[in-house]
């Protein structure tokens, strides 16, 4: 039954009314990481799911192979009661203006897996449209796999607009239908989900972690150590440590490592991540909150992604990637 975790309301399958999706025409736009997982999990729950894609999309055949009807985006929106937008964030506003808004039924539900476009005002739906979010806290492939195994990835859900009065129930039914109610569906709002998601991926998970690994690798190799050792110590073992933290917090990890490692952890950590690092993180958060990051990212996308492409190419050329691709060849279990 519904409960509270640290002040946040959590719902489980028993609290969700799946019949809120019965008899409704559901359209999922996009069949990528999130799209395939939401669509297939809901279809296996017996719901009426159609996929909307661009004409000529290479995902078209993939969706049909899985037994899902596919239409072009505008057509797929036309008779839908619920439209879940699972196309890349940077394309959503243009697709909304061109294909979704002119075709969206009166009183329809418009849904997202990330609050970006609604929160930053890039999509402003009509007054009659209900708006909710179901954001699984994991990549789509995990959402699909755990569902098939009988569990599910926890989801955040939020309601932004509720002219029909039952949007929360529809959102909870959706979250339950994709498997979230097997582990927990947590209430949030568009602002909090959007800003914390962007901050996490920038400062810690993606930006923070890769830069930390890369800098450690550079320090060792520039000091003359073998690239193989540098790779193992700075990248490969990251997973072993993170798995322990994931399972049991810092305590479990520190219990498993040697006293030497634990001493070094307390001694060196604050010298690497300093008060200046914290200030830099606060500035990153400020740029997210003000919308400067969103505008910068969307402008890059509109210009053909010069920043993204330049950095993607440079990252692929870094020594750690070359060393990694050779070393991983030794690790048969990674294939
Ligand atoms: P993705 O890149 O994996 O898939 C995007 C899909 O959109 C593809 O099937 C593509 O063919 C389709 N597409 C592209 N342009 C289109 C158009 N003009 N019309 C119709 N379809 C089009 O994207 P994703 O990672 O699944 O992200 C989708 C949403 O889910 C985003 O809002 C993202 O922030 C959110 N989200 C993603 C994850 C994740 O782990 N990937 C987790 C939580 C939330
Ligand atoms: Mg994200």
mmCIF file of C-alpha atoms and ligand atoms in Angstrom:
data_model
loop_
_atom_site.group_PDB
_atom_site.id
_atom_site.type_symbol
_atom_site.label_atom_id
_atom_site.label_comp_id
_atom_site.label_asym_id
_atom_site.label_seq_id
_atom_site.Cartn_x
_atom_site.Cartn_y
_atom_site.Cartn_z
ATOM 1 C CA UNK A 1 0.000 0.000 0.000
ATOM 2 C CA UNK A 2 1.031 3.600 -0.570
ATOM 3 C CA UNK A 3 3.622 4.833 1.870
ATOM 4 C CA UNK A 4 6.155 7.551 2.429
ATOM 5 C CA UNK A 5 9.913 7.437 1.943
ATOM 6 C CA UNK A 6 11.693 10.491 3.376
ATOM 7 C CA UNK A 7 8.618 12.645 2.807
ATOM 8 C CA UNK A 8 7.975 11.424 -0.751
ATOM 9 C CA UNK A 9 4.772 9.472 -1.439
ATOM 10 C CA UNK A 10 5.373 6.034 -2.938
ATOM 11 C CA UNK A 11 2.733 3.974 -4.704
ATOM 12 C CA UNK A 12 2.739 0.286 -5.621
ATOM 13 C CA UNK A 13 0.685 -1.800 -8.063
ATOM 14 C CA UNK A 14 -2.089 -2.268 -5.491
ATOM 15 C CA UNK A 15 -2.595 1.515 -5.384
ATOM 16 C CA UNK A 16 -2.901 1.832 -9.171
ATOM 17 C CA UNK A 17 -6.030 1.395 -11.214
ATOM 18 C CA UNK A 18 -4.919 -0.148 -14.520
ATOM 19 C CA UNK A 19 -8.488 0.129 -15.845
ATOM 20 C CA UNK A 20 -7.747 3.864 -16.332
ATOM 21 C CA UNK A 21 -5.917 2.752 -19.509
ATOM 22 C CA UNK A 22 -8.597 0.311 -20.700
ATOM 23 C CA UNK A 23 -10.510 1.362 -23.778
ATOM 24 C CA UNK A 24 -8.079 4.219 -24.355
ATOM 25 C CA UNK A 25 -6.087 4.512 -27.545
ATOM 26 C CA UNK A 26 -2.454 4.853 -26.571
ATOM 27 C CA UNK A 27 0.191 6.299 -28.866
ATOM 28 C CA UNK A 28 3.896 6.125 -28.088
ATOM 29 C CA UNK A 29 5.993 8.479 -30.227
ATOM 30 C CA UNK A 30 9.462 7.030 -30.818
ATOM 31 C CA UNK A 31 10.681 3.457 -30.534
ATOM 32 C CA UNK A 32 14.118 4.017 -29.017
ATOM 33 C CA UNK A 33 15.428 3.285 -25.543
ATOM 34 C CA UNK A 34 12.333 4.386 -23.586
ATOM 35 C CA UNK A 35 9.795 4.017 -26.406
ATOM 36 C CA UNK A 36 10.240 0.305 -26.983
ATOM 37 C CA UNK A 37 10.070 -0.426 -23.248
ATOM 38 C CA UNK A 38 6.907 1.592 -22.501
ATOM 39 C CA UNK A 39 5.137 0.346 -25.638
ATOM 40 C CA UNK A 40 5.951 -3.356 -25.244
ATOM 41 C CA UNK A 41 5.267 -3.489 -21.501
ATOM 42 C CA UNK A 42 1.879 -1.789 -21.964
ATOM 43 C CA UNK A 43 0.992 -3.991 -24.941
ATOM 44 C CA UNK A 44 1.729 -7.101 -22.846
ATOM 45 C CA UNK A 45 -0.639 -5.690 -20.225
ATOM 46 C CA UNK A 46 -3.337 -5.911 -22.897
ATOM 47 C CA UNK A 47 -3.571 -2.227 -23.852
ATOM 48 C CA UNK A 48 -4.165 -0.738 -27.286
ATOM 49 C CA UNK A 49 -0.756 0.682 -28.251
ATOM 50 C CA UNK A 50 0.248 2.317 -31.551
ATOM 51 C CA UNK A 51 3.733 3.623 -32.370
ATOM 52 C CA UNK A 52 4.256 6.962 -34.115
ATOM 53 C CA UNK A 53 7.449 7.446 -36.142
ATOM 54 C CA UNK A 54 8.816 9.557 -38.952
ATOM 55 C CA UNK A 55 8.301 8.204 -42.446
ATOM 56 C CA UNK A 56 11.366 6.130 -43.328
ATOM 57 C CA UNK A 57 12.500 5.655 -39.723
ATOM 58 C CA UNK A 58 14.709 2.607 -39.309
ATOM 59 C CA UNK A 59 12.759 1.791 -36.128
ATOM 60 C CA UNK A 60 9.562 1.229 -38.142
ATOM 61 C CA UNK A 61 10.342 -2.406 -39.002
ATOM 62 C CA UNK A 62 11.596 -3.114 -35.462
ATOM 63 C CA UNK A 63 8.293 -2.022 -33.944
ATOM 64 C CA UNK A 64 6.261 -4.023 -36.477
ATOM 65 C CA UNK A 65 8.379 -7.120 -35.827
ATOM 66 C CA UNK A 66 7.303 -6.867 -32.188
ATOM 67 C CA UNK A 67 3.663 -6.862 -33.240
ATOM 68 C CA UNK A 68 2.983 -3.151 -32.802
ATOM 69 C CA UNK A 69 1.049 -1.100 -35.358
ATOM 70 C CA UNK A 70 3.089 1.862 -36.656
ATOM 71 C CA UNK A 71 1.861 5.105 -38.197
ATOM 72 C CA UNK A 72 3.453 8.395 -39.126
ATOM 73 C CA UNK A 73 3.578 10.767 -36.154
ATOM 74 C CA UNK A 74 0.660 13.047 -37.160
ATOM 75 C CA UNK A 75 -1.581 10.062 -38.030
ATOM 76 C CA UNK A 76 -0.690 8.260 -34.814
ATOM 77 C CA UNK A 77 -1.671 11.313 -32.744
ATOM 78 C CA UNK A 78 -5.043 11.869 -34.474
ATOM 79 C CA UNK A 79 -7.223 9.324 -32.728
ATOM 80 C CA UNK A 80 -5.099 8.854 -29.587
ATOM 81 C CA UNK A 81 -6.445 9.425 -26.080
ATOM 82 C CA UNK A 82 -2.933 9.342 -24.594
ATOM 83 C CA UNK A 83 0.217 10.450 -26.432
ATOM 84 C CA UNK A 84 3.542 9.605 -24.754
ATOM 85 C CA UNK A 85 6.382 11.622 -26.302
ATOM 86 C CA UNK A 86 9.553 9.488 -26.298
ATOM 87 C CA UNK A 87 11.567 11.147 -29.029
ATOM 88 C CA UNK A 88 14.828 13.003 -28.285
ATOM 89 C CA UNK A 89 14.285 16.059 -26.045
ATOM 90 C CA UNK A 90 15.857 18.454 -28.567
ATOM 91 C CA UNK A 91 13.350 17.457 -31.296
ATOM 92 C CA UNK A 92 10.185 17.409 -29.195
ATOM 93 C CA UNK A 93 9.200 21.088 -29.504
ATOM 94 C CA UNK A 94 9.373 21.084 -33.324
ATOM 95 C CA UNK A 95 7.522 17.774 -33.608
ATOM 96 C CA UNK A 96 4.941 19.086 -31.142
ATOM 97 C CA UNK A 97 4.301 22.213 -33.207
ATOM 98 C CA UNK A 98 4.226 20.434 -36.573
ATOM 99 C CA UNK A 99 2.605 17.058 -35.878
ATOM 100 C CA UNK A 100 1.220 16.808 -32.360
ATOM 101 C CA UNK A 101 -0.582 20.063 -31.497
ATOM 102 C CA UNK A 102 -2.684 20.278 -34.709
ATOM 103 C CA UNK A 103 -3.829 16.653 -34.305
ATOM 104 C CA UNK A 104 -4.206 16.250 -30.554
ATOM 105 C CA UNK A 105 -7.774 15.368 -29.563
ATOM 106 C CA UNK A 106 -9.750 17.624 -27.252
ATOM 107 C CA UNK A 107 -9.092 16.498 -23.666
ATOM 108 C CA UNK A 108 -6.261 14.150 -24.556
ATOM 109 C CA UNK A 109 -3.437 13.216 -22.173
ATOM 110 C CA UNK A 110 0.041 14.309 -23.236
ATOM 111 C CA UNK A 111 2.836 12.467 -21.472
ATOM 112 C CA UNK A 112 6.616 12.600 -21.166
ATOM 113 C CA UNK A 113 9.446 10.604 -19.578
ATOM 114 C CA UNK A 114 11.463 13.740 -18.795
ATOM 115 C CA UNK A 115 10.131 17.172 -17.891
ATOM 116 C CA UNK A 116 12.571 19.176 -20.050
ATOM 117 C CA UNK A 117 10.265 20.692 -22.688
ATOM 118 C CA UNK A 118 7.295 21.376 -20.427
ATOM 119 C CA UNK A 119 9.360 22.759 -17.557
ATOM 120 C CA UNK A 120 11.420 25.105 -19.747
ATOM 121 C CA UNK A 121 8.305 26.229 -21.640
ATOM 122 C CA UNK A 122 9.422 24.849 -25.017
ATOM 123 C CA UNK A 123 6.104 23.006 -25.302
ATOM 124 C CA UNK A 124 3.000 24.844 -24.081
ATOM 125 C CA UNK A 125 -0.064 22.613 -24.528
ATOM 126 C CA UNK A 126 -3.603 23.891 -24.948
ATOM 127 C CA UNK A 127 -5.765 24.407 -21.844
ATOM 128 C CA UNK A 128 -7.874 21.292 -22.492
ATOM 129 C CA UNK A 129 -4.853 18.969 -22.573
ATOM 130 C CA UNK A 130 -3.853 16.889 -19.524
ATOM 131 C CA UNK A 131 -0.097 16.704 -18.976
ATOM 132 C CA UNK A 132 1.782 14.096 -16.955
ATOM 133 C CA UNK A 133 5.178 12.470 -16.702
ATOM 134 C CA UNK A 134 6.319 8.938 -15.963
ATOM 135 C CA UNK A 135 10.100 8.843 -15.748
ATOM 136 C CA UNK A 136 11.622 5.425 -15.121
ATOM 137 C CA UNK A 137 14.834 5.815 -13.136
ATOM 138 C CA UNK A 138 16.804 3.619 -15.506
ATOM 139 C CA UNK A 139 17.548 3.169 -19.198
ATOM 140 C CA UNK A 140 14.790 1.734 -21.386
ATOM 141 C CA UNK A 141 16.500 -1.594 -21.827
ATOM 142 C CA UNK A 142 16.483 -2.136 -18.071
ATOM 143 C CA UNK A 143 12.815 -1.091 -17.938
ATOM 144 C CA UNK A 144 12.031 -3.767 -20.517
ATOM 145 C CA UNK A 145 14.271 -6.515 -19.100
ATOM 146 C CA UNK A 146 13.174 -6.150 -15.477
ATOM 147 C CA UNK A 147 9.531 -6.153 -16.591
ATOM 148 C CA UNK A 148 10.060 -9.422 -18.455
ATOM 149 C CA UNK A 149 11.785 -10.898 -15.406
ATOM 150 C CA UNK A 150 8.791 -9.994 -13.222
ATOM 151 C CA UNK A 151 10.170 -6.927 -11.473
ATOM 152 C CA UNK A 152 10.402 -3.303 -12.585
ATOM 153 C CA UNK A 153 12.412 -0.096 -12.442
ATOM 154 C CA UNK A 154 11.163 2.520 -9.943
ATOM 155 C CA UNK A 155 9.453 5.448 -11.679
ATOM 156 C CA UNK A 156 8.933 9.091 -10.837
ATOM 157 C CA UNK A 157 5.568 10.506 -11.838
ATOM 158 C CA UNK A 158 4.209 14.043 -11.935
ATOM 159 C CA UNK A 159 1.075 15.854 -13.041
ATOM 160 C CA UNK A 160 1.441 19.305 -14.623
ATOM 161 C CA UNK A 161 -2.080 19.952 -15.998
ATOM 162 C CA UNK A 162 -5.262 18.197 -14.978
ATOM 163 C CA UNK A 163 -8.383 19.610 -16.705
ATOM 164 C CA UNK A 164 -10.043 16.162 -16.706
ATOM 165 C CA UNK A 165 -9.516 15.632 -12.977
ATOM 166 C CA UNK A 166 -8.124 12.090 -13.240
ATOM 167 C CA UNK A 167 -4.639 12.693 -14.673
ATOM 168 C CA UNK A 168 -2.915 11.420 -11.542
ATOM 169 C CA UNK A 169 -4.791 8.108 -11.809
ATOM 170 C CA UNK A 170 -3.884 7.824 -15.493
ATOM 171 C CA UNK A 171 -0.233 8.569 -14.719
ATOM 172 C CA UNK A 172 -0.151 5.970 -11.929
ATOM 173 C CA UNK A 173 -1.794 3.405 -14.226
ATOM 174 C CA UNK A 174 0.854 4.113 -16.867
ATOM 175 C CA UNK A 175 3.689 3.790 -14.358
ATOM 176 C CA UNK A 176 2.211 0.520 -13.101
ATOM 177 C CA UNK A 177 1.697 -0.727 -16.662
ATOM 178 C CA UNK A 178 5.370 -0.258 -17.503
ATOM 179 C CA UNK A 179 6.387 -2.160 -14.349
ATOM 180 C CA UNK A 180 7.179 0.679 -11.947
ATOM 181 C CA UNK A 181 4.595 -0.391 -9.362
ATOM 182 C CA UNK A 182 6.510 -3.584 -8.657
ATOM 183 C CA UNK A 183 9.252 -1.583 -6.972
ATOM 184 C CA UNK A 184 7.750 1.860 -6.327
ATOM 185 C CA UNK A 185 6.244 4.890 -8.058
ATOM 186 C CA UNK A 186 7.387 8.134 -6.462
ATOM 187 C CA UNK A 187 5.608 11.458 -6.699
ATOM 188 C CA UNK A 188 7.499 14.506 -7.961
ATOM 189 C CA UNK A 189 6.897 17.595 -10.115
ATOM 190 C CA UNK A 190 8.230 18.673 -13.510
ATOM 191 C CA UNK A 191 10.647 21.251 -12.082
ATOM 192 C CA UNK A 192 12.286 18.909 -9.609
ATOM 193 C CA UNK A 193 12.569 15.936 -11.987
ATOM 194 C CA UNK A 194 13.986 18.066 -14.786
ATOM 195 C CA UNK A 195 16.528 20.005 -12.758
ATOM 196 C CA UNK A 196 17.787 17.094 -10.644
ATOM 197 C CA UNK A 197 18.015 14.811 -13.706
ATOM 198 C CA UNK A 198 20.096 17.362 -15.634
ATOM 199 C CA UNK A 199 22.287 18.109 -12.625
ATOM 200 C CA UNK A 200 22.932 14.429 -11.900
ATOM 201 C CA UNK A 201 23.949 13.576 -15.456
ATOM 202 C CA UNK A 202 26.125 16.674 -15.833
ATOM 203 C CA UNK A 203 27.917 17.055 -12.513
ATOM 204 C CA UNK A 204 28.084 13.477 -11.280
ATOM 205 C CA UNK A 205 27.009 10.556 -13.444
ATOM 206 C CA UNK A 206 28.220 11.395 -16.930
ATOM 207 C CA UNK A 207 30.332 14.550 -16.818
ATOM 208 C CA UNK A 208 31.778 14.067 -13.346
ATOM 209 C CA UNK A 209 32.598 10.377 -13.602
ATOM 210 C CA UNK A 210 34.171 10.396 -17.071
ATOM 211 C CA UNK A 211 36.341 13.414 -16.289
ATOM 212 C CA UNK A 212 37.495 11.845 -13.014
ATOM 213 C CA UNK A 213 38.411 8.557 -14.715
ATOM 214 C CA UNK A 214 40.105 10.300 -17.631
ATOM 215 C CA UNK A 215 42.162 12.632 -15.446
ATOM 216 C CA UNK A 216 43.335 9.728 -13.247
ATOM 217 C CA UNK A 217 44.348 7.790 -16.370
ATOM 218 C CA UNK A 218 46.279 10.815 -17.698
ATOM 219 C CA UNK A 219 48.148 11.393 -14.429
ATOM 220 C CA UNK A 220 49.355 7.779 -14.334
ATOM 221 C CA UNK A 221 50.293 7.449 -18.011
ATOM 222 C CA UNK A 222 51.991 10.873 -18.098
ATOM 223 C CA UNK A 223 54.053 9.746 -15.082
ATOM 224 C CA UNK A 224 55.259 6.819 -17.202
ATOM 225 C CA UNK A 225 53.112 3.951 -15.900
ATOM 226 C CA UNK A 226 51.797 1.304 -18.292
ATOM 227 C CA UNK A 227 48.497 2.318 -19.926
ATOM 228 C CA UNK A 228 47.206 -1.166 -19.055
ATOM 229 C CA UNK A 229 47.668 -0.577 -15.313
ATOM 230 C CA UNK A 230 46.242 2.925 -15.593
ATOM 231 C CA UNK A 231 43.155 1.572 -17.360
ATOM 232 C CA UNK A 232 42.547 -1.152 -14.792
ATOM 233 C CA UNK A 233 43.038 1.103 -11.784
ATOM 234 C CA UNK A 234 41.073 4.124 -13.017
ATOM 235 C CA UNK A 235 38.323 2.694 -15.249
ATOM 236 C CA UNK A 236 37.860 -1.071 -15.003
ATOM 237 C CA UNK A 237 37.714 -1.167 -11.199
ATOM 238 C CA UNK A 238 35.224 1.692 -11.115
ATOM 239 C CA UNK A 239 32.430 -0.814 -11.696
ATOM 240 C CA UNK A 240 33.493 -3.052 -8.824
ATOM 241 C CA UNK A 241 33.451 -0.099 -6.433
ATOM 242 C CA UNK A 242 30.218 1.378 -7.780
ATOM 243 C CA UNK A 243 28.468 -2.009 -7.550
ATOM 244 C CA UNK A 244 29.310 -2.162 -3.830
ATOM 245 C CA UNK A 245 28.106 1.414 -3.262
ATOM 246 C CA UNK A 246 24.907 0.624 -5.196
ATOM 247 C CA UNK A 247 24.259 -2.482 -3.093
ATOM 248 C CA UNK A 248 24.999 -1.085 0.325
ATOM 249 C CA UNK A 249 26.077 2.521 0.243
ATOM 250 C CA UNK A 250 29.530 3.879 1.031
ATOM 251 C CA UNK A 251 29.564 1.738 4.199
ATOM 252 C CA UNK A 252 29.433 -1.569 2.354
ATOM 253 C CA UNK A 253 32.094 -0.457 -0.106
ATOM 254 C CA UNK A 254 34.421 0.721 2.667
ATOM 255 C CA UNK A 255 33.844 -2.502 4.574
ATOM 256 C CA UNK A 256 35.006 -4.493 1.547
ATOM 257 C CA UNK A 257 38.170 -2.574 0.746
ATOM 258 C CA UNK A 258 41.473 -2.741 2.661
ATOM 259 C CA UNK A 259 42.274 -0.328 5.479
ATOM 260 C CA UNK A 260 44.935 1.094 3.201
ATOM 261 C CA UNK A 261 42.313 1.888 0.577
ATOM 262 C CA UNK A 262 39.887 3.266 3.149
ATOM 263 C CA UNK A 263 42.565 5.507 4.675
ATOM 264 C CA UNK A 264 43.484 6.753 1.185
ATOM 265 C CA UNK A 265 39.827 7.341 0.424
ATOM 266 C CA UNK A 266 39.373 9.777 3.366
ATOM 267 C CA UNK A 267 42.780 11.355 2.808
ATOM 268 C CA UNK A 268 42.664 11.935 -0.947
ATOM 269 C CA UNK A 269 38.974 12.419 -1.784
ATOM 270 C CA UNK A 270 38.664 15.947 -0.382
ATOM 271 C CA UNK A 271 41.937 16.938 -2.086
ATOM 272 C CA UNK A 272 40.508 15.969 -5.489
ATOM 273 C CA UNK A 273 36.923 17.162 -5.001
ATOM 274 C CA UNK A 274 37.543 20.514 -3.322
ATOM 275 C CA UNK A 275 35.472 23.516 -2.261
ATOM 276 C CA UNK A 276 36.117 24.841 -5.779
ATOM 277 C CA UNK A 277 34.580 21.698 -7.263
ATOM 278 C CA UNK A 278 31.501 22.271 -5.135
ATOM 279 C CA UNK A 279 31.339 25.884 -6.342
ATOM 280 C CA UNK A 280 31.566 24.651 -9.939
ATOM 281 C CA UNK A 281 28.698 22.218 -9.276
ATOM 282 C CA UNK A 282 26.623 25.045 -7.800
ATOM 283 C CA UNK A 283 27.231 27.106 -10.940
ATOM 284 C CA UNK A 284 26.185 24.142 -13.101
ATOM 285 C CA UNK A 285 22.966 23.916 -11.087
ATOM 286 C CA UNK A 286 22.385 27.659 -11.433
ATOM 287 C CA UNK A 287 22.694 27.441 -15.234
ATOM 288 C CA UNK A 288 20.195 24.571 -15.267
ATOM 289 C CA UNK A 289 17.707 26.459 -13.064
ATOM 290 C CA UNK A 290 17.929 29.664 -15.104
ATOM 291 C CA UNK A 291 17.287 27.810 -18.372
ATOM 292 C CA UNK A 292 20.679 28.865 -19.794
ATOM 293 C CA UNK A 293 21.750 25.244 -20.180
ATOM 294 C CA UNK A 294 18.493 24.300 -21.943
ATOM 295 C CA UNK A 295 18.841 27.187 -24.414
ATOM 296 C CA UNK A 296 22.511 26.422 -25.071
ATOM 297 C CA UNK A 297 21.761 22.734 -25.710
ATOM 298 C CA UNK A 298 18.811 23.457 -28.014
ATOM 299 C CA UNK A 299 20.800 26.065 -29.970
ATOM 300 C CA UNK A 300 23.593 23.534 -30.566
ATOM 301 C CA UNK A 301 21.031 21.009 -31.753
ATOM 302 C CA UNK A 302 19.426 23.543 -34.142
ATOM 303 C CA UNK A 303 22.867 24.427 -35.569
ATOM 304 C CA UNK A 304 23.547 20.771 -36.422
ATOM 305 C CA UNK A 305 25.180 19.812 -33.089
ATOM 306 C CA UNK A 306 28.660 21.355 -33.602
ATOM 307 C CA UNK A 307 29.524 21.190 -29.876
ATOM 308 C CA UNK A 308 28.182 17.677 -29.441
ATOM 309 C CA UNK A 309 29.926 16.344 -32.551
ATOM 310 C CA UNK A 310 33.283 18.005 -31.869
ATOM 311 C CA UNK A 311 33.416 16.643 -28.344
ATOM 312 C CA UNK A 312 32.168 13.209 -29.358
ATOM 313 C CA UNK A 313 35.006 12.949 -31.891
ATOM 314 C CA UNK A 314 37.659 14.216 -29.488
ATOM 315 C CA UNK A 315 36.488 11.810 -26.775
ATOM 316 C CA UNK A 316 36.730 8.855 -29.156
ATOM 317 C CA UNK A 317 40.367 9.781 -29.903
ATOM 318 C CA UNK A 318 41.492 9.777 -26.254
ATOM 319 C CA UNK A 319 44.092 7.167 -25.321
ATOM 320 C CA UNK A 320 41.861 5.603 -22.678
ATOM 321 C CA UNK A 321 39.393 4.522 -25.373
ATOM 322 C CA UNK A 322 42.122 2.901 -27.484
ATOM 323 C CA UNK A 323 43.552 1.050 -24.490
ATOM 324 C CA UNK A 324 40.056 0.033 -23.432
ATOM 325 C CA UNK A 325 39.042 -1.394 -26.779
ATOM 326 C CA UNK A 326 42.130 -3.654 -26.782
ATOM 327 C CA UNK A 327 41.876 -4.709 -23.148
ATOM 328 C CA UNK A 328 38.196 -5.470 -23.275
ATOM 329 C CA UNK A 329 39.066 -7.988 -26.006
ATOM 330 C CA UNK A 330 40.588 -10.089 -23.204
ATOM 331 C CA UNK A 331 37.357 -10.064 -21.229
ATOM 332 C CA UNK A 332 35.255 -12.769 -22.807
ATOM 333 C CA UNK A 333 32.276 -12.051 -20.520
ATOM 334 C CA UNK A 334 31.861 -8.568 -21.977
ATOM 335 C CA UNK A 335 30.936 -9.850 -25.442
HETATM 336 P P1 LIG B 1 16.166 7.539 -28.210
HETATM 337 O O1 LIG B 1 17.109 8.412 -28.912
HETATM 338 O O2 LIG B 1 16.617 6.210 -27.699
HETATM 339 O O3 LIG B 1 14.903 7.238 -29.143
HETATM 340 C C1 LIG B 1 14.260 8.265 -29.832
HETATM 341 C C2 LIG B 1 13.232 7.681 -30.777
HETATM 342 O O4 LIG B 1 12.551 8.770 -31.409
HETATM 343 C C3 LIG B 1 13.786 6.813 -31.885
HETATM 344 O O5 LIG B 1 12.947 5.705 -32.043
HETATM 345 C C4 LIG B 1 13.696 7.712 -33.122
HETATM 346 O O6 LIG B 1 13.532 6.971 -34.282
HETATM 347 C C5 LIG B 1 12.438 8.491 -32.801
HETATM 348 N N1 LIG B 1 12.336 9.780 -33.486
HETATM 349 C C6 LIG B 1 13.310 10.656 -33.782
HETATM 350 N N2 LIG B 1 12.816 11.724 -34.403
HETATM 351 C C7 LIG B 1 11.486 11.523 -34.496
HETATM 352 C C8 LIG B 1 10.414 12.271 -35.053
HETATM 353 N N3 LIG B 1 10.645 13.444 -35.633
HETATM 354 N N4 LIG B 1 9.163 11.747 -34.944
HETATM 355 C C9 LIG B 1 8.923 10.563 -34.368
HETATM 356 N N5 LIG B 1 9.912 9.804 -33.841
HETATM 357 C C10 LIG B 1 11.166 10.284 -33.912
HETATM 358 O O7 LIG B 1 15.525 8.430 -27.015
HETATM 359 P P2 LIG B 1 15.333 8.031 -25.469
HETATM 360 O O8 LIG B 1 16.660 7.976 -24.804
HETATM 361 O O9 LIG B 1 14.392 6.880 -25.367
HETATM 362 O O10 LIG B 1 14.639 9.368 -24.920
HETATM 363 C C11 LIG B 1 13.252 9.612 -25.096
HETATM 364 C C12 LIG B 1 12.764 10.418 -23.902
HETATM 365 O O11 LIG B 1 12.910 9.630 -22.715
HETATM 366 C C13 LIG B 1 13.529 11.701 -23.652
HETATM 367 O O12 LIG B 1 12.614 12.657 -23.166
HETATM 368 C C14 LIG B 1 14.511 11.318 -22.547
HETATM 369 O O13 LIG B 1 14.943 12.398 -21.758
HETATM 370 C C15 LIG B 1 13.639 10.372 -21.753
HETATM 371 N N6 LIG B 1 14.348 9.425 -20.879
HETATM 372 C C16 LIG B 1 15.351 8.648 -21.376
HETATM 373 C C17 LIG B 1 15.990 7.734 -20.564
HETATM 374 C C18 LIG B 1 17.071 6.824 -21.104
HETATM 375 O O14 LIG B 1 17.631 6.089 -20.312
HETATM 376 N N7 LIG B 1 17.397 6.792 -22.384
HETATM 377 C C19 LIG B 1 15.604 7.598 -19.215
HETATM 378 C C20 LIG B 1 14.544 8.383 -18.731
HETATM 379 C C21 LIG B 1 13.927 9.289 -19.587
HETATM 380 MG MG1 LIG B 2 18.530 12.467 -18.242
#
